[in-house]
Amino acid sequence: MLKKSLIAASVSAVLISSSLSAATEVNWWHAMGGTNTERVNKIASDFNASQSNYKINAVYKGNYTETMTAAIAAFRAKKQPHIVQVFEVGTATMMAAKGAVYPIEQVMKDSGVALDKSDYLPAVISYYQTPEGELLSMPFNSSTPVLWYNRDAFKKAGVSDAPKTWDEVSSTAKKLVDSGMKCGIAVGYQSWGLIENYSAWNNIPLGTKQNGYAGLDTELTFNNKNVIDNLQRLADMQKDGSFAYGGRRGESLAMFTTGECGMWINSSAYYGSIKGQAKFDYAQAMMPFDSKVTDAPQNSIIGGATLWTLRGHTKDEYKGVAEFMKYLSSTEVQAWWHQETGYVPITTAAYELSKKQGFYDKNPGTDTAIQQLSLNQPNENSRGLRFGNFVQIRDIVNAEMEMIWNGSKDAQLAMDDAVAQSNKLLRKFEKANK
Amino acid sequence: MLKRVHYRSSYLPYLLVAPQIIITILFFIWPAAQALYQSFLLQDAFGLSTEFVWFDNFIELYDNPNYLNSFARTGFFSLAVASLSMGFALFFAALADRVIKGSHTYRTLLIIPYAVAPVLAGTLWLFLFNPTLGIITYFLDTFGIDWNHKLNSAQAMSLVILAAAWKQISYNFLFFIAAMHSIPKSLIEASAIDGAGPLHRFRTIIFPLISPTTFFLLVVNIIYAFFDTFGIIHAITAGGPGNSTEILVYKVYNDGFVGLDLGGSAAQSVILMFIVVVLTVVQFKYVERKVQY
C-alpha cells in the first residue's frame, strides 16, 4: 500500500516537474471547502488537461474572509496569487484597490481573448461592473435568497400556495403555528435577506449614490419606513411564534430541516443541504415582496463570490488567466457547476443547456434563483451594493437587528442606530481610499 | 544577606541573558512597537495608501459608545472566567490530591480539555446548547427553562464564560495539583494528628501554602480571558446578541482580520496591551502582598 502510493507520488512528481518546464503556472486561491474543493480541483485539472501552455494551481485557503485576508497579506508581501476568490461584500474593498486589482475585462482585452458581456446573466455581472460598465471580476459562484417552504406542513395547515407578499407570509405563518408548528418562518443571513434584498426586490434604495456605485461619498438610508415597518412586523410575529430568530449566519437551517419552522428565507445554494437533511416534501419559491411598497417585485441581488485578478505578474501569466476565465465561462463547465452545486449559472447559454438537459424538470424549483435574478433588467436599486467596510457594517446591522428581536430596541431606533454607526465606517473608508 | 558571586569577565552575564533578551525583543517589543506605529495610521486594506493620522483611531474609539461599553463587559467576563476556571480547578485538584487508586487516569482525563483548540471548544459547547438541536437545551426544556442564547444576552454571556472557563480548567488544575504535591506531607499529617479535618486542613494549611501558585494563575487567567478567548466567542456568538458578548479582544480580531481595518484594530490592541500591563502591575503591587512564599 505504502509502496504503491510512493510510486504513484513519484510518478506524479515526475509528471508535474516535466509539465513545469513547459507550462506557465497560474495560482488560484479559493474558499470552496468540503465537496466543492473537489469540484474546483476538477475544473482546474480539466483545464490543465485541455491545453498544454498553462497550468492552474487551485489552492484552498480557508473560508471567504480567510482567503481574502491571505491574498491581501500576500499582496503586501509581494507574493500574491494571480486569481483570488472574494465574496460579494468584499467587492468595494477590492474595487477601491486600483493599484492591486487588474480588471478582468482589461485582462481579457490585453491578452486578446474574446469576452462578450451579453453572454452573461445581467443580474450576475452587474454587481461587479463599474458605473461605466467595465467588468471588474469574473462571477464564479452566485446565489440569491429564496423562500424555502415545507409542503407537508403547508398541506396540514390548509395552505395551498407559497406566499407571494409579506402580508401573505404573515397570515401563512399564523396558520402554520395554529396547525401545531413551533414556528412559522425563520431567516438566514438576515441582513442580506431582510434588508439588502428586501430593498432591491421592492425597488427601493439601500443607500445614496446608486447604492454606492457612483462614489465613495455614499450614505446608507435603510432606516426608511418600509424596512422598519417590515422588521417591526416580524418582531411582532415573534409573540405567537410566527417568526423565530435563528442566528446571524445559516444556522437556522436546522430549524427548517427538523420541521420546527414551515418557511425559511435563505440562499438558493442551500439546495444540497436541504436535500440531504429534510425528511419532508420541500420546495422553493420567490422571495415575498411588500405590497405596501410595490405592485410587483424588481429583481433580487446576488451573494456568493467572484474571481479577482491581482497585479504584479507577467503578460504571459495573464494570458493564462484570460484563457482560464474563458474556459470557466464555457457553457458545459458552467452548466455542470450549476447542476452540481446549486449555484446560479453565470451565462444564459448554461441556463438554456440545463433547461434542455431537463435538469429543472427533474429538480423542480432549482431555477427559482435564476428567475428571481433575471425577473427585470437590474436598475440602480437592484444591480448590487458597493459599500466600503461592508463586512463590519453587516456586523453592526446584525447586532442591531438582534436588539429588535430580543426586544431591547424597537425597529425604528435599531435601524437609526445601525445607519448612524455604518455611515461612520463609510466615511472612514472614504478617507482611507482617497 | 545574600552572597554575591563575582564573575571575572564583564560580558559573560550579558551573554547569558542575551537569548532571553533577543526573544523578548523579537516576539514582544518589536510587534508591540509595530502595533503602536500602525495605530497612528489610516490605511486601505492593501496598504496602497497610508496616511499618518495621529490619534484619529483612538478618538474614533472614544466616540464609539459600543466600544466604551465593552470595557465593563470585558472586566466582568475576565473575572468570571478566571474565578470559575480557578475555582473548579482548585476543587478538582483538592479532590485529586486525595485520590490514591487510579489517580493517573483521573488526572489525565482532567487535562484533556487543554488540548482542544478554542474554536473547537466553542463549537462543542455550541452543539450542546444549540436552541434547536442541543442535548442540554433539551434537558433544560424539561425543567421549564427556555434556552436561546441567540436572543437572550445573559444566557449568551453565561455560555461563552462557561466555554472559556472549561477550556482553562485543565491548565489551572495542573498547577494546583503540582503545588499541592510540593506541600510537605509532614505538615498535613501533623495537623491531622492534632484533629484537623480535611476541610480545616485545606483552609488553614493547603490553601495558604499554594497561594503563590494561585496568584500566578490569577495573572495568567486574566491574561487568557483578555487575549485568548476570541476564537471561542467567534464560534459561539460572534459578539451577539446585540453586542452583549463583544469583548475587547474579539473586536480587535474582528476589525483587524475580518474587517481589514488595521489602524483601528491596532489602536484597540494598544489599549488592550496598556490595560493588561496596568492590571498586572496592580496585581503584583497589591495582590501579591497577601501571598506567602
JSON list of N, CA and C in Angstrom, two decimals, chain B residues 220-283:
[
{"chain": "B", "resi": 220, "resn": "VAL", "atom": "N", "xyz": [-2.23, 34.81, 35.03]},
{"chain": "B", "resi": 220, "resn": "VAL", "atom": "CA", "xyz": [-2.30, 34.10, 33.75]},
{"chain": "B", "resi": 220, "resn": "VAL", "atom": "C", "xyz": [-3.73, 33.99, 33.23]},
{"chain": "B", "resi": 221, "resn": "ASN", "atom": "N", "xyz": [-4.67, 33.72, 34.15]},
{"chain": "B", "resi": 221, "resn": "ASN", "atom": "CA", "xyz": [-6.06, 33.56, 33.72]},
{"chain": "B", "resi": 221, "resn": "ASN", "atom": "C", "xyz": [-6.68, 34.85, 33.24]},
{"chain": "B", "resi": 222, "resn": "ILE", "atom": "N", "xyz": [-6.33, 35.94, 33.90]},
{"chain": "B", "resi": 222, "resn": "ILE", "atom": "CA", "xyz": [-6.85, 37.24, 33.45]},
{"chain": "B", "resi": 222, "resn": "ILE", "atom": "C", "xyz": [-6.31, 37.52, 32.04]},
{"chain": "B", "resi": 223, "resn": "ILE", "atom": "N", "xyz": [-5.03, 37.25, 31.85]},
{"chain": "B", "resi": 223, "resn": "ILE", "atom": "CA", "xyz": [-4.45, 37.48, 30.53]},
{"chain": "B", "resi": 223, "resn": "ILE", "atom": "C", "xyz": [-5.10, 36.56, 29.50]},
{"chain": "B", "resi": 224, "resn": "TYR", "atom": "N", "xyz": [-5.34, 35.32, 29.89]},
{"chain": "B", "resi": 224, "resn": "TYR", "atom": "CA", "xyz": [-6.02, 34.37, 28.99]},
{"chain": "B", "resi": 224, "resn": "TYR", "atom": "C", "xyz": [-7.39, 34.91, 28.59]},
{"chain": "B", "resi": 225, "resn": "ALA", "atom": "N", "xyz": [-8.16, 35.35, 29.58]},
{"chain": "B", "resi": 225, "resn": "ALA", "atom": "CA", "xyz": [-9.51, 35.82, 29.29]},
{"chain": "B", "resi": 225, "resn": "ALA", "atom": "C", "xyz": [-9.48, 37.07, 28.43]},
{"chain": "B", "resi": 226, "resn": "PHE", "atom": "N", "xyz": [-8.47, 37.89, 28.62]},
{"chain": "B", "resi": 226, "resn": "PHE", "atom": "CA", "xyz": [-8.35, 39.12, 27.84]},
{"chain": "B", "resi": 226, "resn": "PHE", "atom": "C", "xyz": [-7.94, 38.86, 26.39]},
{"chain": "B", "resi": 227, "resn": "PHE", "atom": "N", "xyz": [-7.03, 37.90, 26.20]},
{"chain": "B", "resi": 227, "resn": "PHE", "atom": "CA", "xyz": [-6.42, 37.77, 24.87]},
{"chain": "B", "resi": 227, "resn": "PHE", "atom": "C", "xyz": [-6.80, 36.52, 24.08]},
{"chain": "B", "resi": 228, "resn": "ASP", "atom": "N", "xyz": [-7.01, 35.41, 24.77]},
{"chain": "B", "resi": 228, "resn": "ASP", "atom": "CA", "xyz": [-7.08, 34.14, 24.05]},
{"chain": "B", "resi": 228, "resn": "ASP", "atom": "C", "xyz": [-8.48, 33.62, 23.78]},
{"chain": "B", "resi": 229, "resn": "THR", "atom": "N", "xyz": [-9.49, 34.42, 24.06]},
{"chain": "B", "resi": 229, "resn": "THR", "atom": "CA", "xyz": [-10.84, 33.87, 24.03]},
{"chain": "B", "resi": 229, "resn": "THR", "atom": "C", "xyz": [-11.62, 34.25, 22.78]},
{"chain": "B", "resi": 230, "resn": "PHE", "atom": "N", "xyz": [-10.97, 34.96, 21.84]},
{"chain": "B", "resi": 230, "resn": "PHE", "atom": "CA", "xyz": [-11.76, 35.42, 20.69]},
{"chain": "B", "resi": 230, "resn": "PHE", "atom": "C", "xyz": [-12.25, 34.27, 19.83]},
{"chain": "B", "resi": 231, "resn": "GLY", "atom": "N", "xyz": [-11.48, 33.17, 19.79]},
{"chain": "B", "resi": 231, "resn": "GLY", "atom": "CA", "xyz": [-11.88, 32.01, 18.98]},
{"chain": "B", "resi": 231, "resn": "GLY", "atom": "C", "xyz": [-13.18, 31.43, 19.49]},
{"chain": "B", "resi": 232, "resn": "ILE", "atom": "N", "xyz": [-13.29, 31.33, 20.81]},
{"chain": "B", "resi": 232, "resn": "ILE", "atom": "CA", "xyz": [-14.50, 30.78, 21.43]},
{"chain": "B", "resi": 232, "resn": "ILE", "atom": "C", "xyz": [-15.69, 31.68, 21.14]},
{"chain": "B", "resi": 233, "resn": "ILE", "atom": "N", "xyz": [-15.49, 32.98, 21.31]},
{"chain": "B", "resi": 233, "resn": "ILE", "atom": "CA", "xyz": [-16.59, 33.91, 21.07]},
{"chain": "B", "resi": 233, "resn": "ILE", "atom": "C", "xyz": [-16.99, 33.92, 19.61]},
{"chain": "B", "resi": 234, "resn": "HIS", "atom": "N", "xyz": [-16.00, 33.86, 18.75]},
{"chain": "B", "resi": 234, "resn": "HIS", "atom": "CA", "xyz": [-16.27, 33.84, 17.31]},
{"chain": "B", "resi": 234, "resn": "HIS", "atom": "C", "xyz": [-17.16, 32.66, 16.96]},
{"chain": "B", "resi": 235, "resn": "ALA", "atom": "N", "xyz": [-16.84, 31.50, 17.55]},
{"chain": "B", "resi": 235, "resn": "ALA", "atom": "CA", "xyz": [-17.59, 30.29, 17.21]},
{"chain": "B", "resi": 235, "resn": "ALA", "atom": "C", "xyz": [-18.98, 30.28, 17.83]},
{"chain": "B", "resi": 236, "resn": "ILE", "atom": "N", "xyz": [-19.11, 30.81, 19.04]},
{"chain": "B", "resi": 236, "resn": "ILE", "atom": "CA", "xyz": [-20.40, 30.65, 19.73]},
{"chain": "B", "resi": 236, "resn": "ILE", "atom": "C", "xyz": [-21.38, 31.78, 19.42]},
{"chain": "B", "resi": 237, "resn": "THR", "atom": "N", "xyz": [-20.96, 33.03, 19.57]},
{"chain": "B", "resi": 237, "resn": "THR", "atom": "CA", "xyz": [-21.95, 34.11, 19.46]},
{"chain": "B", "resi": 237, "resn": "THR", "atom": "C", "xyz": [-21.60, 35.17, 18.43]},
{"chain": "B", "resi": 238, "resn": "ALA", "atom": "N", "xyz": [-20.34, 35.19, 17.97]},
{"chain": "B", "resi": 238, "resn": "ALA", "atom": "CA", "xyz": [-19.87, 36.26, 17.09]},
{"chain": "B", "resi": 238, "resn": "ALA", "atom": "C", "xyz": [-20.17, 37.63, 17.70]},
{"chain": "B", "resi": 239, "resn": "GLY", "atom": "N", "xyz": [-20.15, 37.71, 19.03]},
{"chain": "B", "resi": 239, "resn": "GLY", "atom": "CA", "xyz": [-20.33, 39.00, 19.69]},
{"chain": "B", "resi": 239, "resn": "GLY", "atom": "C", "xyz": [-21.76, 39.31, 20.08]},
{"chain": "B", "resi": 240, "resn": "GLY", "atom": "N", "xyz": [-22.70, 38.54, 19.55]},
{"chain": "B", "resi": 240, "resn": "GLY", "atom": "CA", "xyz": [-24.11, 38.84, 19.77]},
{"chain": "B", "resi": 240, "resn": "GLY", "atom": "C", "xyz": [-24.66, 38.14, 21.00]},
{"chain": "B", "resi": 241, "resn": "PRO", "atom": "N", "xyz": [-25.95, 38.22, 21.28]},
{"chain": "B", "resi": 241, "resn": "PRO", "atom": "CA", "xyz": [-26.92, 39.05, 20.57]},
{"chain": "B", "resi": 241, "resn": "PRO", "atom": "C", "xyz": [-26.72, 40.54, 20.87]},
{"chain": "B", "resi": 242, "resn": "GLY", "atom": "N", "xyz": [-27.03, 41.35, 19.90]},
{"chain": "B", "resi": 242, "resn": "GLY", "atom": "CA", "xyz": [-26.64, 42.76, 20.01]},
{"chain": "B", "resi": 242, "resn": "GLY", "atom": "C", "xyz": [-25.14, 42.79, 20.06]},
{"chain": "B", "resi": 243, "resn": "ASN", "atom": "N", "xyz": [-24.59, 43.50, 21.03]},
{"chain": "B", "resi": 243, "resn": "ASN", "atom": "CA", "xyz": [-23.14, 43.47, 21.22]},
{"chain": "B", "resi": 243, "resn": "ASN", "atom": "C", "xyz": [-22.81, 42.84, 22.58]},
{"chain": "B", "resi": 244, "resn": "SER", "atom": "N", "xyz": [-23.73, 42.04, 23.10]},
{"chain": "B", "resi": 244, "resn": "SER", "atom": "CA", "xyz": [-23.64, 41.66, 24.51]},
{"chain": "B", "resi": 244, "resn": "SER", "atom": "C", "xyz": [-22.47, 40.75, 24.85]},
{"chain": "B", "resi": 245, "resn": "THR", "atom": "N", "xyz": [-21.85, 40.09, 23.88]},
{"chain": "B", "resi": 245, "resn": "THR", "atom": "CA", "xyz": [-20.67, 39.28, 24.21]},
{"chain": "B", "resi": 245, "resn": "THR", "atom": "C", "xyz": [-19.44, 39.78, 23.45]},
{"chain": "B", "resi": 246, "resn": "GLU", "atom": "N", "xyz": [-19.52, 41.01, 22.96]},
{"chain": "B", "resi": 246, "resn": "GLU", "atom": "CA", "xyz": [-18.37, 41.56, 22.23]},
{"chain": "B", "resi": 246, "resn": "GLU", "atom": "C", "xyz": [-17.36, 42.10, 23.24]},
{"chain": "B", "resi": 247, "resn": "ILE", "atom": "N", "xyz": [-16.36, 41.29, 23.56]},
{"chain": "B", "resi": 247, "resn": "ILE", "atom": "CA", "xyz": [-15.33, 41.78, 24.48]},
{"chain": "B", "resi": 247, "resn": "ILE", "atom": "C", "xyz": [-14.21, 42.42, 23.66]},
{"chain": "B", "resi": 248, "resn": "LEU", "atom": "N", "xyz": [-13.31, 43.12, 24.34]},
{"chain": "B", "resi": 248, "resn": "LEU", "atom": "CA", "xyz": [-12.31, 43.93, 23.64]},
{"chain": "B", "resi": 248, "resn": "LEU", "atom": "C", "xyz": [-11.52, 43.13, 22.60]},
{"chain": "B", "resi": 249, "resn": "VAL", "atom": "N", "xyz": [-11.02, 41.95, 23.00]},
{"chain": "B", "resi": 249, "resn": "VAL", "atom": "CA", "xyz": [-10.14, 41.22, 22.09]},
{"chain": "B", "resi": 249, "resn": "VAL", "atom": "C", "xyz": [-10.91, 40.71, 20.87]},
{"chain": "B", "resi": 250, "resn": "TYR", "atom": "N", "xyz": [-12.21, 40.44, 21.04]},
{"chain": "B", "resi": 250, "resn": "TYR", "atom": "CA", "xyz": [-12.97, 39.97, 19.90]},
{"chain": "B", "resi": 250, "resn": "TYR", "atom": "C", "xyz": [-13.09, 41.07, 18.84]},
{"chain": "B", "resi": 251, "resn": "LYS", "atom": "N", "xyz": [-13.26, 42.29, 19.31]},
{"chain": "B", "resi": 251, "resn": "LYS", "atom": "CA", "xyz": [-13.36, 43.42, 18.39]},
{"chain": "B", "resi": 251, "resn": "LYS", "atom": "C", "xyz": [-12.01, 43.67, 17.69]},
{"chain": "B", "resi": 252, "resn": "VAL", "atom": "N", "xyz": [-10.93, 43.48, 18.42]},
{"chain": "B", "resi": 252, "resn": "VAL", "atom": "CA", "xyz": [-9.60, 43.60, 17.81]},
{"chain": "B", "resi": 252, "resn": "VAL", "atom": "C", "xyz": [-9.48, 42.61, 16.66]},
{"chain": "B", "resi": 253, "resn": "TYR", "atom": "N", "xyz": [-9.84, 41.37, 16.96]},
{"chain": "B", "resi": 253, "resn": "TYR", "atom": "CA", "xyz": [-9.75, 40.31, 15.96]},
{"chain": "B", "resi": 253, "resn": "TYR", "atom": "C", "xyz": [-10.66, 40.60, 14.77]},
{"chain": "B", "resi": 254, "resn": "ASN", "atom": "N", "xyz": [-11.90, 40.95, 15.09]},
{"chain": "B", "resi": 254, "resn": "ASN", "atom": "CA", "xyz": [-12.90, 41.11, 14.04]},
{"chain": "B", "resi": 254, "resn": "ASN", "atom": "C", "xyz": [-12.61, 42.31, 13.14]},
{"chain": "B", "resi": 255, "resn": "ASP", "atom": "N", "xyz": [-12.24, 43.44, 13.75]},
{"chain": "B", "resi": 255, "resn": "ASP", "atom": "CA", "xyz": [-11.95, 44.62, 12.95]},
{"chain": "B", "resi": 255, "resn": "ASP", "atom": "C", "xyz": [-10.68, 44.43, 12.12]},
{"chain": "B", "resi": 256, "resn": "GLY", "atom": "N", "xyz": [-9.69, 43.76, 12.70]},
{"chain": "B", "resi": 256, "resn": "GLY", "atom": "CA", "xyz": [-8.42, 43.61, 12.01]},
{"chain": "B", "resi": 256, "resn": "GLY", "atom": "C", "xyz": [-8.43, 42.51, 10.97]},
{"chain": "B", "resi": 257, "resn": "PHE", "atom": "N", "xyz": [-8.85, 41.31, 11.37]},
{"chain": "B", "resi": 257, "resn": "PHE", "atom": "CA", "xyz": [-8.70, 40.16, 10.48]},
{"chain": "B", "resi": 257, "resn": "PHE", "atom": "C", "xyz": [-9.91, 39.89, 9.62]},
{"chain": "B", "resi": 258, "resn": "VAL", "atom": "N", "xyz": [-11.07, 40.35, 10.05]},
{"chain": "B", "resi": 258, "resn": "VAL", "atom": "CA", "xyz": [-12.25, 40.17, 9.22]},
{"chain": "B", "resi": 258, "resn": "VAL", "atom": "C", "xyz": [-12.56, 41.47, 8.48]},
{"chain": "B", "resi": 259, "resn": "GLY", "atom": "N", "xyz": [-12.54, 42.58, 9.22]},
{"chain": "B", "resi": 259, "resn": "GLY", "atom": "CA", "xyz": [-12.88, 43.86, 8.61]},
{"chain": "B", "resi": 259, "resn": "GLY", "atom": "C", "xyz": [-11.71, 44.55, 7.91]},
{"chain": "B", "resi": 260, "resn": "LEU", "atom": "N", "xyz": [-10.48, 44.06, 8.12]},
{"chain": "B", "resi": 260, "resn": "LEU", "atom": "CA", "xyz": [-9.28, 44.60, 7.49]},
{"chain": "B", "resi": 260, "resn": "LEU", "atom": "C", "xyz": [-9.03, 46.07, 7.78]},
{"chain": "B", "resi": 261, "resn": "ASP", "atom": "N", "xyz": [-9.53, 46.53, 8.93]},
{"chain": "B", "resi": 261, "resn": "ASP", "atom": "CA", "xyz": [-9.24, 47.90, 9.36]},
{"chain": "B", "resi": 261, "resn": "ASP", "atom": "C", "xyz": [-8.05, 47.82, 10.32]},
{"chain": "B", "resi": 262, "resn": "LEU", "atom": "N", "xyz": [-6.84, 47.86, 9.74]},
{"chain": "B", "resi": 262, "resn": "LEU", "atom": "CA", "xyz": [-5.65, 47.58, 10.54]},
{"chain": "B", "resi": 262, "resn": "LEU", "atom": "C", "xyz": [-5.36, 48.68, 11.55]},
{"chain": "B", "resi": 263, "resn": "GLY", "atom": "N", "xyz": [-5.54, 49.93, 11.15]},
{"chain": "B", "resi": 263, "resn": "GLY", "atom": "CA", "xyz": [-5.26, 51.04, 12.06]},
{"chain": "B", "resi": 263, "resn": "GLY", "atom": "C", "xyz": [-6.15, 50.99, 13.30]},
{"chain": "B", "resi": 264, "resn": "GLY", "atom": "N", "xyz": [-7.46, 50.85, 13.07]},
{"chain": "B", "resi": 264, "resn": "GLY", "atom": "CA", "xyz": [-8.41, 50.81, 14.18]},
{"chain": "B", "resi": 264, "resn": "GLY", "atom": "C", "xyz": [-8.15, 49.62, 15.08]},
{"chain": "B", "resi": 265, "resn": "SER", "atom": "N", "xyz": [-7.86, 48.50, 14.45]},
{"chain": "B", "resi": 265, "resn": "SER", "atom": "CA", "xyz": [-7.59, 47.29, 15.22]},
{"chain": "B", "resi": 265, "resn": "SER", "atom": "C", "xyz": [-6.31, 47.43, 16.04]},
{"chain": "B", "resi": 266, "resn": "ALA", "atom": "N", "xyz": [-5.30, 48.05, 15.44]},
{"chain": "B", "resi": 266, "resn": "ALA", "atom": "CA", "xyz": [-4.03, 48.25, 16.16]},
{"chain": "B", "resi": 266, "resn": "ALA", "atom": "C", "xyz": [-4.23, 49.18, 17.35]},
{"chain": "B", "resi": 267, "resn": "ALA", "atom": "N", "xyz": [-5.04, 50.23, 17.15]},
{"chain": "B", "resi": 267, "resn": "ALA", "atom": "CA", "xyz": [-5.31, 51.15, 18.25]},
{"chain": "B", "resi": 267, "resn": "ALA", "atom": "C", "xyz": [-5.96, 50.42, 19.42]},
{"chain": "B", "resi": 268, "resn": "GLN", "atom": "N", "xyz": [-6.90, 49.54, 19.10]},
{"chain": "B", "resi": 268, "resn": "GLN", "atom": "CA", "xyz": [-7.56, 48.76, 20.15]},
{"chain": "B", "resi": 268, "resn": "GLN", "atom": "C", "xyz": [-6.58, 47.84, 20.85]},
{"chain": "B", "resi": 269, "resn": "SER", "atom": "N", "xyz": [-5.66, 47.24, 20.08]},
{"chain": "B", "resi": 269, "resn": "SER", "atom": "CA", "xyz": [-4.75, 46.30, 20.73]},
{"chain": "B", "resi": 269, "resn": "SER", "atom": "C", "xyz": [-3.73, 47.05, 21.59]},
{"chain": "B", "resi": 270, "resn": "VAL", "atom": "N", "xyz": [-3.41, 48.29, 21.20]},
{"chain": "B", "resi": 270, "resn": "VAL", "atom": "CA", "xyz": [-2.52, 49.10, 22.05]},
{"chain": "B", "resi": 270, "resn": "VAL", "atom": "C", "xyz": [-3.21, 49.38, 23.39]},
{"chain": "B", "resi": 271, "resn": "ILE", "atom": "N", "xyz": [-4.50, 49.74, 23.31]},
{"chain": "B", "resi": 271, "resn": "ILE", "atom": "CA", "xyz": [-5.26, 50.00, 24.54]},
{"chain": "B", "resi": 271, "resn": "ILE", "atom": "C", "xyz": [-5.32, 48.74, 25.40]},
{"chain": "B", "resi": 272, "resn": "LEU", "atom": "N", "xyz": [-5.59, 47.63, 24.75]},
{"chain": "B", "resi": 272, "resn": "LEU", "atom": "CA", "xyz": [-5.69, 46.36, 25.46]},
{"chain": "B", "resi": 272, "resn": "LEU", "atom": "C", "xyz": [-4.37, 46.01, 26.14]},
{"chain": "B", "resi": 273, "resn": "MET", "atom": "N", "xyz": [-3.28, 46.24, 25.42]},
{"chain": "B", "resi": 273, "resn": "MET", "atom": "CA", "xyz": [-1.95, 45.96, 25.96]},
{"chain": "B", "resi": 273, "resn": "MET", "atom": "C", "xyz": [-1.71, 46.83, 27.21]},
{"chain": "B", "resi": 274, "resn": "PHE", "atom": "N", "xyz": [-2.09, 48.08, 27.10]},
{"chain": "B", "resi": 274, "resn": "PHE", "atom": "CA", "xyz": [-1.94, 49.02, 28.20]},
{"chain": "B", "resi": 274, "resn": "PHE", "atom": "C", "xyz": [-2.73, 48.55, 29.43]},
{"chain": "B", "resi": 275, "resn": "ILE", "atom": "N", "xyz": [-3.96, 48.13, 29.19]},
{"chain": "B", "resi": 275, "resn": "ILE", "atom": "CA", "xyz": [-4.81, 47.66, 30.30]},
{"chain": "B", "resi": 275, "resn": "ILE", "atom": "C", "xyz": [-4.16, 46.47, 31.00]},
{"chain": "B", "resi": 276, "resn": "VAL", "atom": "N", "xyz": [-3.68, 45.53, 30.20]},
{"chain": "B", "resi": 276, "resn": "VAL", "atom": "CA", "xyz": [-3.13, 44.32, 30.80]},
{"chain": "B", "resi": 276, "resn": "VAL", "atom": "C", "xyz": [-1.84, 44.64, 31.56]},
{"chain": "B", "resi": 277, "resn": "VAL", "atom": "N", "xyz": [-1.04, 45.55, 31.04]},
{"chain": "B", "resi": 277, "resn": "VAL", "atom": "CA", "xyz": [0.17, 45.96, 31.75]},
{"chain": "B", "resi": 277, "resn": "VAL", "atom": "C", "xyz": [-0.21, 46.56, 33.10]},
{"chain": "B", "resi": 278, "resn": "VAL", "atom": "N", "xyz": [-1.18, 47.46, 33.09]},
{"chain": "B", "resi": 278, "resn": "VAL", "atom": "CA", "xyz": [-1.62, 48.10, 34.33]},
{"chain": "B", "resi": 278, "resn": "VAL", "atom": "C", "xyz": [-2.17, 47.06, 35.31]},
{"chain": "B", "resi": 279, "resn": "LEU", "atom": "N", "xyz": [-3.02, 46.18, 34.78]},
{"chain": "B", "resi": 279, "resn": "LEU", "atom": "CA", "xyz": [-3.62, 45.15, 35.63]},
{"chain": "B", "resi": 279, "resn": "LEU", "atom": "C", "xyz": [-2.55, 44.29, 36.29]},
{"chain": "B", "resi": 280, "resn": "THR", "atom": "N", "xyz": [-1.57, 43.90, 35.51]},
{"chain": "B", "resi": 280, "resn": "THR", "atom": "CA", "xyz": [-0.52, 43.03, 36.02]},
{"chain": "B", "resi": 280, "resn": "THR", "atom": "C", "xyz": [0.30, 43.76, 37.08]},
{"chain": "B", "resi": 281, "resn": "VAL", "atom": "N", "xyz": [0.60, 45.03, 36.83]},
{"chain": "B", "resi": 281, "resn": "VAL", "atom": "CA", "xyz": [1.34, 45.81, 37.82]},
{"chain": "B", "resi": 281, "resn": "VAL", "atom": "C", "xyz": [0.54, 45.90, 39.11]},
{"chain": "B", "resi": 282, "resn": "VAL", "atom": "N", "xyz": [-0.76, 46.19, 38.99]},
{"chain": "B", "resi": 282, "resn": "VAL", "atom": "CA", "xyz": [-1.62, 46.28, 40.16]},
{"chain": "B", "resi": 282, "resn": "VAL", "atom": "C", "xyz": [-1.63, 44.97, 40.92]},
{"chain": "B", "resi": 283, "resn": "GLN", "atom": "N", "xyz": [-1.75, 43.89, 40.16]},
{"chain": "B", "resi": 283, "resn": "GLN", "atom": "CA", "xyz": [-1.77, 42.59, 40.82]},
{"chain": "B", "resi": 283, "resn": "GLN", "atom": "C", "xyz": [-0.48, 42.34, 41.59]}
]
